[in-house]
PDB file of C-alpha atoms in Angstrom:
ATOM      1  CA  GLY E   1      75.617   6.541 -12.728  1.00  0.00           C
ATOM      2  CA  ALA E   2      75.069   8.530  -9.370  1.00  0.00           C
ATOM      3  CA  VAL E   3      72.018   6.602  -8.203  1.00  0.00           C
ATOM      4  CA  VAL E   4      70.427   6.923  -4.861  1.00  0.00           C
ATOM      5  CA  SER E   5      67.637   4.851  -3.317  1.00  0.00           C
ATOM      6  CA  GLN E   6      65.497   5.024  -0.479  1.00  0.00           C
ATOM      7  CA  HIS E   7      63.786   2.192   1.552  1.00  0.00           C
ATOM      8  CA  PRO E   8      60.701   1.833   2.250  1.00  0.00           C
ATOM      9  CA  SER E   9      59.190   4.310  -0.155  1.00  0.00           C
ATOM     10  CA  ARG E  10      56.058   4.622   1.638  1.00  0.00           C
ATOM     11  CA  VAL E  11      55.358   3.641   5.349  1.00  0.00           C
ATOM     12  CA  ILE E  12      52.655   4.098   7.559  1.00  0.00           C
ATOM     13  CA  CYS E  13      52.889   3.664  11.639  1.00  0.00           C
ATOM     14  CA  LYS E  14      51.036   4.109  14.478  1.00  0.00           C
ATOM     15  CA  SER E  15      51.721   7.012  16.792  1.00  0.00           C
ATOM     16  CA  GLY E  16      54.255   6.480  19.429  1.00  0.00           C
ATOM     17  CA  THR E  17      56.475   3.867  17.210  1.00  0.00           C
ATOM     18  CA  SER E  18      59.839   4.375  15.393  1.00  0.00           C
ATOM     19  CA  VAL E  19      60.508   4.213  11.738  1.00  0.00           C
ATOM     20  CA  LYS E  20      63.784   3.633  10.050  1.00  0.00           C
ATOM     21  CA  ILE E  21      64.556   5.186   6.572  1.00  0.00           C
ATOM     22  CA  GLU E  22      67.351   3.937   4.661  1.00  0.00           C
ATOM     23  CA  CYS E  23      69.100   6.020   1.934  1.00  0.00           C
ATOM     24  CA  ARG E  24      72.031   4.086  -0.347  1.00  0.00           C
ATOM     25  CA  SER E  25      74.539   5.137  -3.129  1.00  0.00           C
ATOM     26  CA  LEU E  26      74.162   2.409  -5.395  1.00  0.00           C
ATOM     27  CA  ASP E  27      77.115   3.148  -7.603  1.00  0.00           C
ATOM     28  CA  PHE E  28      79.151   5.640  -5.889  1.00  0.00           C
ATOM     29  CA  GLN E  29      80.841   6.501  -2.300  1.00  0.00           C
ATOM     30  CA  ALA E  30      79.072   9.199  -0.713  1.00  0.00           C
ATOM     31  CA  THR E  31      81.150  11.169   1.439  1.00  0.00           C
ATOM     32  CA  THR E  32      78.325  13.342   2.468  1.00  0.00           C
ATOM     33  CA  MET E  33      74.737  12.348   2.731  1.00  0.00           C
ATOM     34  CA  PHE E  34      71.753  14.983   3.359  1.00  0.00           C
ATOM     35  CA  TRP E  35      68.379  14.477   4.865  1.00  0.00           C
ATOM     36  CA  TYR E  36      65.379  16.789   3.592  1.00  0.00           C
ATOM     37  CA  ARG E  37      61.858  16.975   4.439  1.00  0.00           C
ATOM     38  CA  GLN E  38      59.288  17.994   2.031  1.00  0.00           C
ATOM     39  CA  PHE E  39      55.550  19.034   2.879  1.00  0.00           C
ATOM     40  CA  PRO E  40      52.759  19.104   0.370  1.00  0.00           C
ATOM     41  CA  LYS E  41      53.094  21.836  -2.463  1.00  0.00           C
ATOM     42  CA  GLN E  42      56.512  23.311  -0.610  1.00  0.00           C
ATOM     43  CA  SER E  43      60.067  23.214  -0.817  1.00  0.00           C
ATOM     44  CA  LEU E  44      62.596  20.884   0.183  1.00  0.00           C
ATOM     45  CA  MET E  45      63.666  21.655   3.849  1.00  0.00           C
ATOM     46  CA  LEU E  46      67.403  20.521   4.814  1.00  0.00           C
ATOM     47  CA  MET E  47      67.284  18.479   8.033  1.00  0.00           C
ATOM     48  CA  ALA E  48      70.577  17.431   8.711  1.00  0.00           C
ATOM     49  CA  THR E  49      74.209  16.756   6.898  1.00  0.00           C
ATOM     50  CA  SER E  50      75.852  13.709   7.521  1.00  0.00           C
ATOM     51  CA  ASN E  51      79.528  12.942   6.962  1.00  0.00           C
ATOM     52  CA  GLU E  52      80.668   9.139   6.766  1.00  0.00           C
ATOM     53  CA  GLY E  53      81.964   8.060  10.576  1.00  0.00           C
ATOM     54  CA  SER E  54      80.956  11.479  12.068  1.00  0.00           C
ATOM     55  CA  LYS E  55      77.828  13.053  13.858  1.00  0.00           C
ATOM     56  CA  ALA E  56      75.280  14.522  11.806  1.00  0.00           C
ATOM     57  CA  THR E  57      74.894  18.276  11.772  1.00  0.00           C
ATOM     58  CA  TYR E  58      71.157  19.387  12.486  1.00  0.00           C
ATOM     59  CA  GLU E  59      69.695  22.874  11.230  1.00  0.00           C
ATOM     60  CA  GLN E  60      68.342  24.952  13.388  1.00  0.00           C
ATOM     61  CA  GLY E  61      64.763  24.006  14.912  1.00  0.00           C
ATOM     62  CA  VAL E  62      65.383  20.041  13.982  1.00  0.00           C
ATOM     63  CA  GLU E  63      65.191  17.871  17.042  1.00  0.00           C
ATOM     64  CA  LYS E  64      68.302  15.535  16.863  1.00  0.00           C
ATOM     65  CA  ASP E  65      66.762  13.139  19.586  1.00  0.00           C
ATOM     66  CA  LYS E  66      63.755  12.618  17.449  1.00  0.00           C
ATOM     67  CA  PHE E  67      65.395  12.489  14.056  1.00  0.00           C
ATOM     68  CA  LEU E  68      68.490  10.125  14.479  1.00  0.00           C
ATOM     69  CA  ILE E  69      70.916   9.677  11.476  1.00  0.00           C
ATOM     70  CA  ASN E  70      73.585   7.430  11.324  1.00  0.00           C
ATOM     71  CA  HIS E  71      76.081   7.354   8.557  1.00  0.00           C
ATOM     72  CA  ALA E  72      78.055   4.182   9.039  1.00  0.00           C
ATOM     73  CA  SER E  73      79.556   3.421   5.771  1.00  0.00           C
ATOM     74  CA  LEU E  74      79.855   5.220   2.590  1.00  0.00           C
ATOM     75  CA  THR E  75      76.899   3.848   0.708  1.00  0.00           C
ATOM     76  CA  LEU E  76      74.429   4.067   3.766  1.00  0.00           C
ATOM     77  CA  SER E  77      72.677   6.666   5.770  1.00  0.00           C
ATOM     78  CA  THR E  78      69.664   6.068   8.048  1.00  0.00           C
ATOM     79  CA  LEU E  79      67.147   8.329   9.519  1.00  0.00           C
ATOM     80  CA  THR E  80      65.064   6.839  12.422  1.00  0.00           C
ATOM     81  CA  VAL E  81      62.015   9.283  13.351  1.00  0.00           C
ATOM     82  CA  THR E  82      61.522   8.269  16.751  1.00  0.00           C
ATOM     83  CA  SER E  83      58.121   7.922  18.859  1.00  0.00           C
ATOM     84  CA  ALA E  84      56.552   9.450  15.751  1.00  0.00           C
ATOM     85  CA  HIS E  85      53.516  11.479  15.810  1.00  0.00           C
ATOM     86  CA  PRO E  86      51.121  12.490  13.243  1.00  0.00           C
ATOM     87  CA  GLU E  87      52.999  15.975  12.662  1.00  0.00           C
ATOM     88  CA  ASP E  88      55.730  14.122  11.675  1.00  0.00           C
ATOM     89  CA  SER E  89      54.133  12.734   8.527  1.00  0.00           C
ATOM     90  CA  SER E  90      55.767  14.036   5.700  1.00  0.00           C
ATOM     91  CA  PHE E  91      57.875  13.182   2.470  1.00  0.00           C
ATOM     92  CA  TYR E  92      61.273  12.514   3.807  1.00  0.00           C
ATOM     93  CA  ILE E  93      64.215  12.672   0.847  1.00  0.00           C
ATOM     94  CA  CYS E  94      67.771  12.293   1.188  1.00  0.00           C
ATOM     95  CA  SER E  95      70.857  13.123  -1.100  1.00  0.00           C
ATOM     96  CA  ALA E  96      74.351  12.348  -1.494  1.00  0.00           C
ATOM     97  CA  SER E  97      77.199  13.992  -2.772  1.00  0.00           C
ATOM     98  CA  LEU E  98      80.519  12.645  -4.036  1.00  0.00           C
ATOM     99  CA  ARG E  99      82.672  14.549  -1.840  1.00  0.00           C
ATOM    100  CA  GLU E 100      82.143  17.079   1.208  1.00  0.00           C
ATOM    101  CA  GLY E 101      81.454  20.368   0.054  1.00  0.00           C
ATOM    102  CA  ALA E 102      80.730  19.608  -3.581  1.00  0.00           C
ATOM    103  CA  ASP E 103      77.943  21.214  -4.821  1.00  0.00           C
ATOM    104  CA  THR E 104      76.208  18.690  -6.752  1.00  0.00           C
ATOM    105  CA  GLN E 105      73.975  16.284  -5.139  1.00  0.00           C
ATOM    106  CA  TYR E 106      72.310  13.155  -6.253  1.00  0.00           C
ATOM    107  CA  PHE E 107      68.637  12.863  -4.571  1.00  0.00           C
ATOM    108  CA  GLY E 108      66.733   9.550  -3.856  1.00  0.00           C
ATOM    109  CA  PRO E 109      63.059   9.130  -4.804  1.00  0.00           C
ATOM    110  CA  GLY E 110      61.610   9.977  -1.249  1.00  0.00           C
ATOM    111  CA  THR E 111      60.110   8.243   1.333  1.00  0.00           C
ATOM    112  CA  ARG E 112      56.241   9.003   2.285  1.00  0.00           C
ATOM    113  CA  LEU E 113      55.663   8.530   5.873  1.00  0.00           C
ATOM    114  CA  THR E 114      52.097   8.589   7.395  1.00  0.00           C
ATOM    115  CA  VAL E 115      51.560   8.435  11.156  1.00  0.00           C
ATOM    116  CA  LEU E 116      48.171   7.728  12.172  1.00  0.00           C
TER     117      LEU E 116
ATOM    118  CA  GLY L   1      70.237  34.626   5.156  1.00  0.00           C
ATOM    119  CA  ASP L   2      70.544  33.097   1.869  1.00  0.00           C
ATOM    120  CA  SER L   3      67.293  32.400  -0.013  1.00  0.00           C
ATOM    121  CA  VAL L   4      65.705  31.425  -3.441  1.00  0.00           C
ATOM    122  CA  THR L   5      62.326  32.717  -4.710  1.00  0.00           C
ATOM    123  CA  GLN L   6      60.625  31.331  -7.440  1.00  0.00           C
ATOM    124  CA  MET L   7      57.398  32.480  -9.582  1.00  0.00           C
ATOM    125  CA  GLU L   8      54.390  30.952  -8.120  1.00  0.00           C
ATOM    126  CA  GLY L   9      52.621  28.202  -9.633  1.00  0.00           C
ATOM    127  CA  PRO L  10      50.952  26.549 -11.269  1.00  0.00           C
ATOM    128  CA  VAL L  11      52.061  27.163 -14.726  1.00  0.00           C
ATOM    129  CA  THR L  12      50.084  25.637 -17.542  1.00  0.00           C
ATOM    130  CA  LEU L  13      51.052  26.152 -21.084  1.00  0.00           C
ATOM    131  CA  SER L  14      50.033  24.274 -24.415  1.00  0.00           C
ATOM    132  CA  GLU L  15      52.452  22.081 -26.044  1.00  0.00           C
ATOM    133  CA  GLU L  16      55.095  24.120 -27.992  1.00  0.00           C
ATOM    134  CA  ALA L  17      54.963  27.162 -25.893  1.00  0.00           C
ATOM    135  CA  PHE L  18      57.757  29.302 -24.785  1.00  0.00           C
ATOM    136  CA  LEU L  19      58.519  28.641 -21.111  1.00  0.00           C
ATOM    137  CA  THR L  20      59.939  31.027 -18.531  1.00  0.00           C
ATOM    138  CA  ILE L  21      60.230  30.408 -14.858  1.00  0.00           C
ATOM    139  CA  ASN L  22      61.505  33.145 -12.793  1.00  0.00           C
ATOM    140  CA  CYS L  23      64.125  32.593 -10.043  1.00  0.00           C
ATOM    141  CA  THR L  24      66.099  35.050  -7.910  1.00  0.00           C
ATOM    142  CA  TYR L  25      68.361  34.653  -5.302  1.00  0.00           C
ATOM    143  CA  THR L  26      69.785  36.326  -2.136  1.00  0.00           C
ATOM    144  CA  ALA L  27      73.321  35.219  -1.112  1.00  0.00           C
ATOM    145  CA  THR L  28      76.542  36.503   0.394  1.00  0.00           C
ATOM    146  CA  GLY L  29      79.424  35.246  -1.527  1.00  0.00           C
ATOM    147  CA  TYR L  30      79.191  33.572  -5.033  1.00  0.00           C
ATOM    148  CA  PRO L  31      76.945  30.293  -4.734  1.00  0.00           C
ATOM    149  CA  SER L  32      76.626  27.999  -7.426  1.00  0.00           C
ATOM    150  CA  LEU L  33      72.936  28.126  -9.136  1.00  0.00           C
ATOM    151  CA  PHE L  34      70.850  24.854  -9.986  1.00  0.00           C
ATOM    152  CA  TRP L  35      67.526  23.883 -11.282  1.00  0.00           C
ATOM    153  CA  TYR L  36      66.091  20.417 -10.295  1.00  0.00           C
ATOM    154  CA  VAL L  37      63.109  18.845 -11.610  1.00  0.00           C
ATOM    155  CA  GLN L  38      60.909  16.783  -9.859  1.00  0.00           C
ATOM    156  CA  TYR L  39      58.471  14.137 -12.054  1.00  0.00           C
ATOM    157  CA  PRO L  40      55.353  13.041 -10.498  1.00  0.00           C
ATOM    158  CA  GLY L  41      56.119  10.243  -8.134  1.00  0.00           C
ATOM    159  CA  GLU L  42      59.856  10.475  -8.545  1.00  0.00           C
ATOM    160  CA  GLY L  43      62.858  12.087  -6.745  1.00  0.00           C
ATOM    161  CA  LEU L  44      64.646  15.421  -7.783  1.00  0.00           C
ATOM    162  CA  GLN L  45      66.975  15.299 -10.807  1.00  0.00           C
ATOM    163  CA  LEU L  46      69.457  18.032 -11.550  1.00  0.00           C
ATOM    164  CA  LEU L  47      68.576  19.966 -14.790  1.00  0.00           C
ATOM    165  CA  LEU L  48      71.295  22.091 -15.077  1.00  0.00           C
ATOM    166  CA  LYS L  49      73.785  24.216 -13.347  1.00  0.00           C
ATOM    167  CA  ALA L  50      75.939  27.001 -13.363  1.00  0.00           C
ATOM    168  CA  THR L  51      78.796  27.897 -11.060  1.00  0.00           C
ATOM    169  CA  LYS L  52      79.762  31.745 -11.809  1.00  0.00           C
ATOM    170  CA  ALA L  53      78.313  34.995 -13.320  1.00  0.00           C
ATOM    171  CA  ASP L  54      77.554  34.903 -16.910  1.00  0.00           C
ATOM    172  CA  ASP L  55      77.647  30.983 -16.881  1.00  0.00           C
ATOM    173  CA  LYS L  56      74.800  29.488 -19.118  1.00  0.00           C
ATOM    174  CA  GLY L  57      73.557  26.010 -17.835  1.00  0.00           C
ATOM    175  CA  SER L  58      71.680  23.677 -20.642  1.00  0.00           C
ATOM    176  CA  ASN L  59      70.231  20.456 -20.884  1.00  0.00           C
ATOM    177  CA  LYS L  60      67.112  18.915 -22.651  1.00  0.00           C
ATOM    178  CA  GLY L  61      66.614  22.086 -24.534  1.00  0.00           C
ATOM    179  CA  PHE L  62      66.430  23.988 -21.118  1.00  0.00           C
ATOM    180  CA  GLU L  63      68.800  26.887 -20.368  1.00  0.00           C
ATOM    181  CA  ALA L  64      69.416  29.307 -17.776  1.00  0.00           C
ATOM    182  CA  THR L  65      72.096  32.062 -17.154  1.00  0.00           C
ATOM    183  CA  TYR L  66      73.569  33.361 -14.044  1.00  0.00           C
ATOM    184  CA  ARG L  67      72.959  36.694 -13.757  1.00  0.00           C
ATOM    185  CA  LYS L  68      75.098  38.496 -10.790  1.00  0.00           C
ATOM    186  CA  GLU L  69      73.700  42.035 -11.619  1.00  0.00           C
ATOM    187  CA  THR L  70      70.022  40.962 -11.587  1.00  0.00           C
ATOM    188  CA  THR L  71      70.772  38.067  -8.777  1.00  0.00           C
ATOM    189  CA  SER L  72      68.486  36.083 -11.337  1.00  0.00           C
ATOM    190  CA  PHE L  73      68.519  32.516 -12.902  1.00  0.00           C
ATOM    191  CA  HIS L  74      65.398  32.312 -14.798  1.00  0.00           C
ATOM    192  CA  LEU L  75      64.810  28.983 -16.556  1.00  0.00           C
ATOM    193  CA  GLU L  76      63.955  29.051 -20.024  1.00  0.00           C
ATOM    194  CA  LYS L  77      62.796  26.660 -22.916  1.00  0.00           C
ATOM    195  CA  GLY L  78      61.758  27.374 -26.126  1.00  0.00           C
ATOM    196  CA  SER L  79      59.268  24.762 -27.221  1.00  0.00           C
ATOM    197  CA  VAL L  80      57.821  22.765 -24.167  1.00  0.00           C
ATOM    198  CA  GLN L  81      56.464  19.274 -24.421  1.00  0.00           C
ATOM    199  CA  VAL L  82      53.762  17.191 -22.202  1.00  0.00           C
ATOM    200  CA  SER L  83      56.733  15.251 -20.884  1.00  0.00           C
ATOM    201  CA  ASP L  84      58.211  18.268 -19.588  1.00  0.00           C
ATOM    202  CA  SER L  85      55.242  18.700 -16.978  1.00  0.00           C
ATOM    203  CA  ALA L  86      56.770  18.564 -13.448  1.00  0.00           C
ATOM    204  CA  VAL L  87      57.730  20.676 -10.507  1.00  0.00           C
ATOM    205  CA  TYR L  88      60.910  22.839 -11.063  1.00  0.00           C
ATOM    206  CA  PHE L  89      63.015  23.913  -7.991  1.00  0.00           C
ATOM    207  CA  CYS L  90      65.841  26.670  -8.351  1.00  0.00           C
ATOM    208  CA  ALA L  91      68.416  26.302  -5.800  1.00  0.00           C
ATOM    209  CA  LEU L  92      71.713  27.592  -4.465  1.00  0.00           C
ATOM    210  CA  SER L  93      74.438  26.101  -2.806  1.00  0.00           C
ATOM    211  CA  GLN L  94      76.196  27.053   0.439  1.00  0.00           C
ATOM    212  CA  GLU L  95      79.679  26.568   1.650  1.00  0.00           C
ATOM    213  CA  GLY L  96      79.522  22.898   2.460  1.00  0.00           C
ATOM    214  CA  GLY L  97      77.481  21.901  -0.300  1.00  0.00           C
ATOM    215  CA  LYS L  98      73.915  22.725   1.557  1.00  0.00           C
ATOM    216  CA  LEU L  99      71.374  23.293  -0.946  1.00  0.00           C
ATOM    217  CA  ILE L 100      68.811  26.050  -0.645  1.00  0.00           C
ATOM    218  CA  PHE L 101      65.803  25.593  -2.395  1.00  0.00           C
ATOM    219  CA  GLY L 102      63.013  27.916  -3.848  1.00  0.00           C
ATOM    220  CA  GLN L 103      59.381  26.700  -3.004  1.00  0.00           C
ATOM    221  CA  GLY L 104      58.972  25.053  -6.507  1.00  0.00           C
ATOM    222  CA  THR L 105      56.878  25.627  -9.689  1.00  0.00           C
ATOM    223  CA  GLU L 106      54.292  23.315 -11.064  1.00  0.00           C
ATOM    224  CA  LEU L 107      54.443  23.295 -14.811  1.00  0.00           C
ATOM    225  CA  SER L 108      51.384  21.557 -16.547  1.00  0.00           C
ATOM    226  CA  VAL L 109      51.715  21.547 -20.446  1.00  0.00           C
ATOM    227  CA  LYS L 110      48.559  20.412 -22.195  1.00  0.00           C
ATOM    228  CA  PRO L 111      48.574  18.636 -25.621  1.00  0.00           C
TER     229      PRO L 111
END
């Protein structure tokens, strides 16, 4: 149980285009979803926290106009990287928790974004 | 602010060797502590957790004890296998469920 999927697993795009990444909780309803960014050989950095039906809360230093997060249902959150540039190339990982404030998160397999 | 520090990798061991991966934390309040594992090409999986001081989390032969006096949560396993090769992340949870991760420790187990 508690499976989280991400789509696509890998995407390559040209500079200036926008890319949407989906995160789905497959067998549970996720009140809260989190988006992380992971650089090679480094840790996960939290980008934002989203609760279903409300605006995402972004971490300091994360541009909310560049990384658009939508959490329209209890099983789906999307991250859109707008006007992507090569420096946005990274591994993006989502996670979901069963309820707000719960301390256990279930992680998706990640999406590798490469911006040319 | 809250932070987690792990021993640097990579750690290379022979099969059946004893494993310790050190993790220390800095936090206000009383966070829950976690170990996550990331196998090659896969997402993070929760390995074990402890929610209060002196709790011991255990799973798949791995153990870690929440030591408030030393602010540590070291991961141990008595006999590692090749299949344990992965990256291990120590983490703490903040209010609201946010996780703060350590930098990760890569473990490579040779047959």
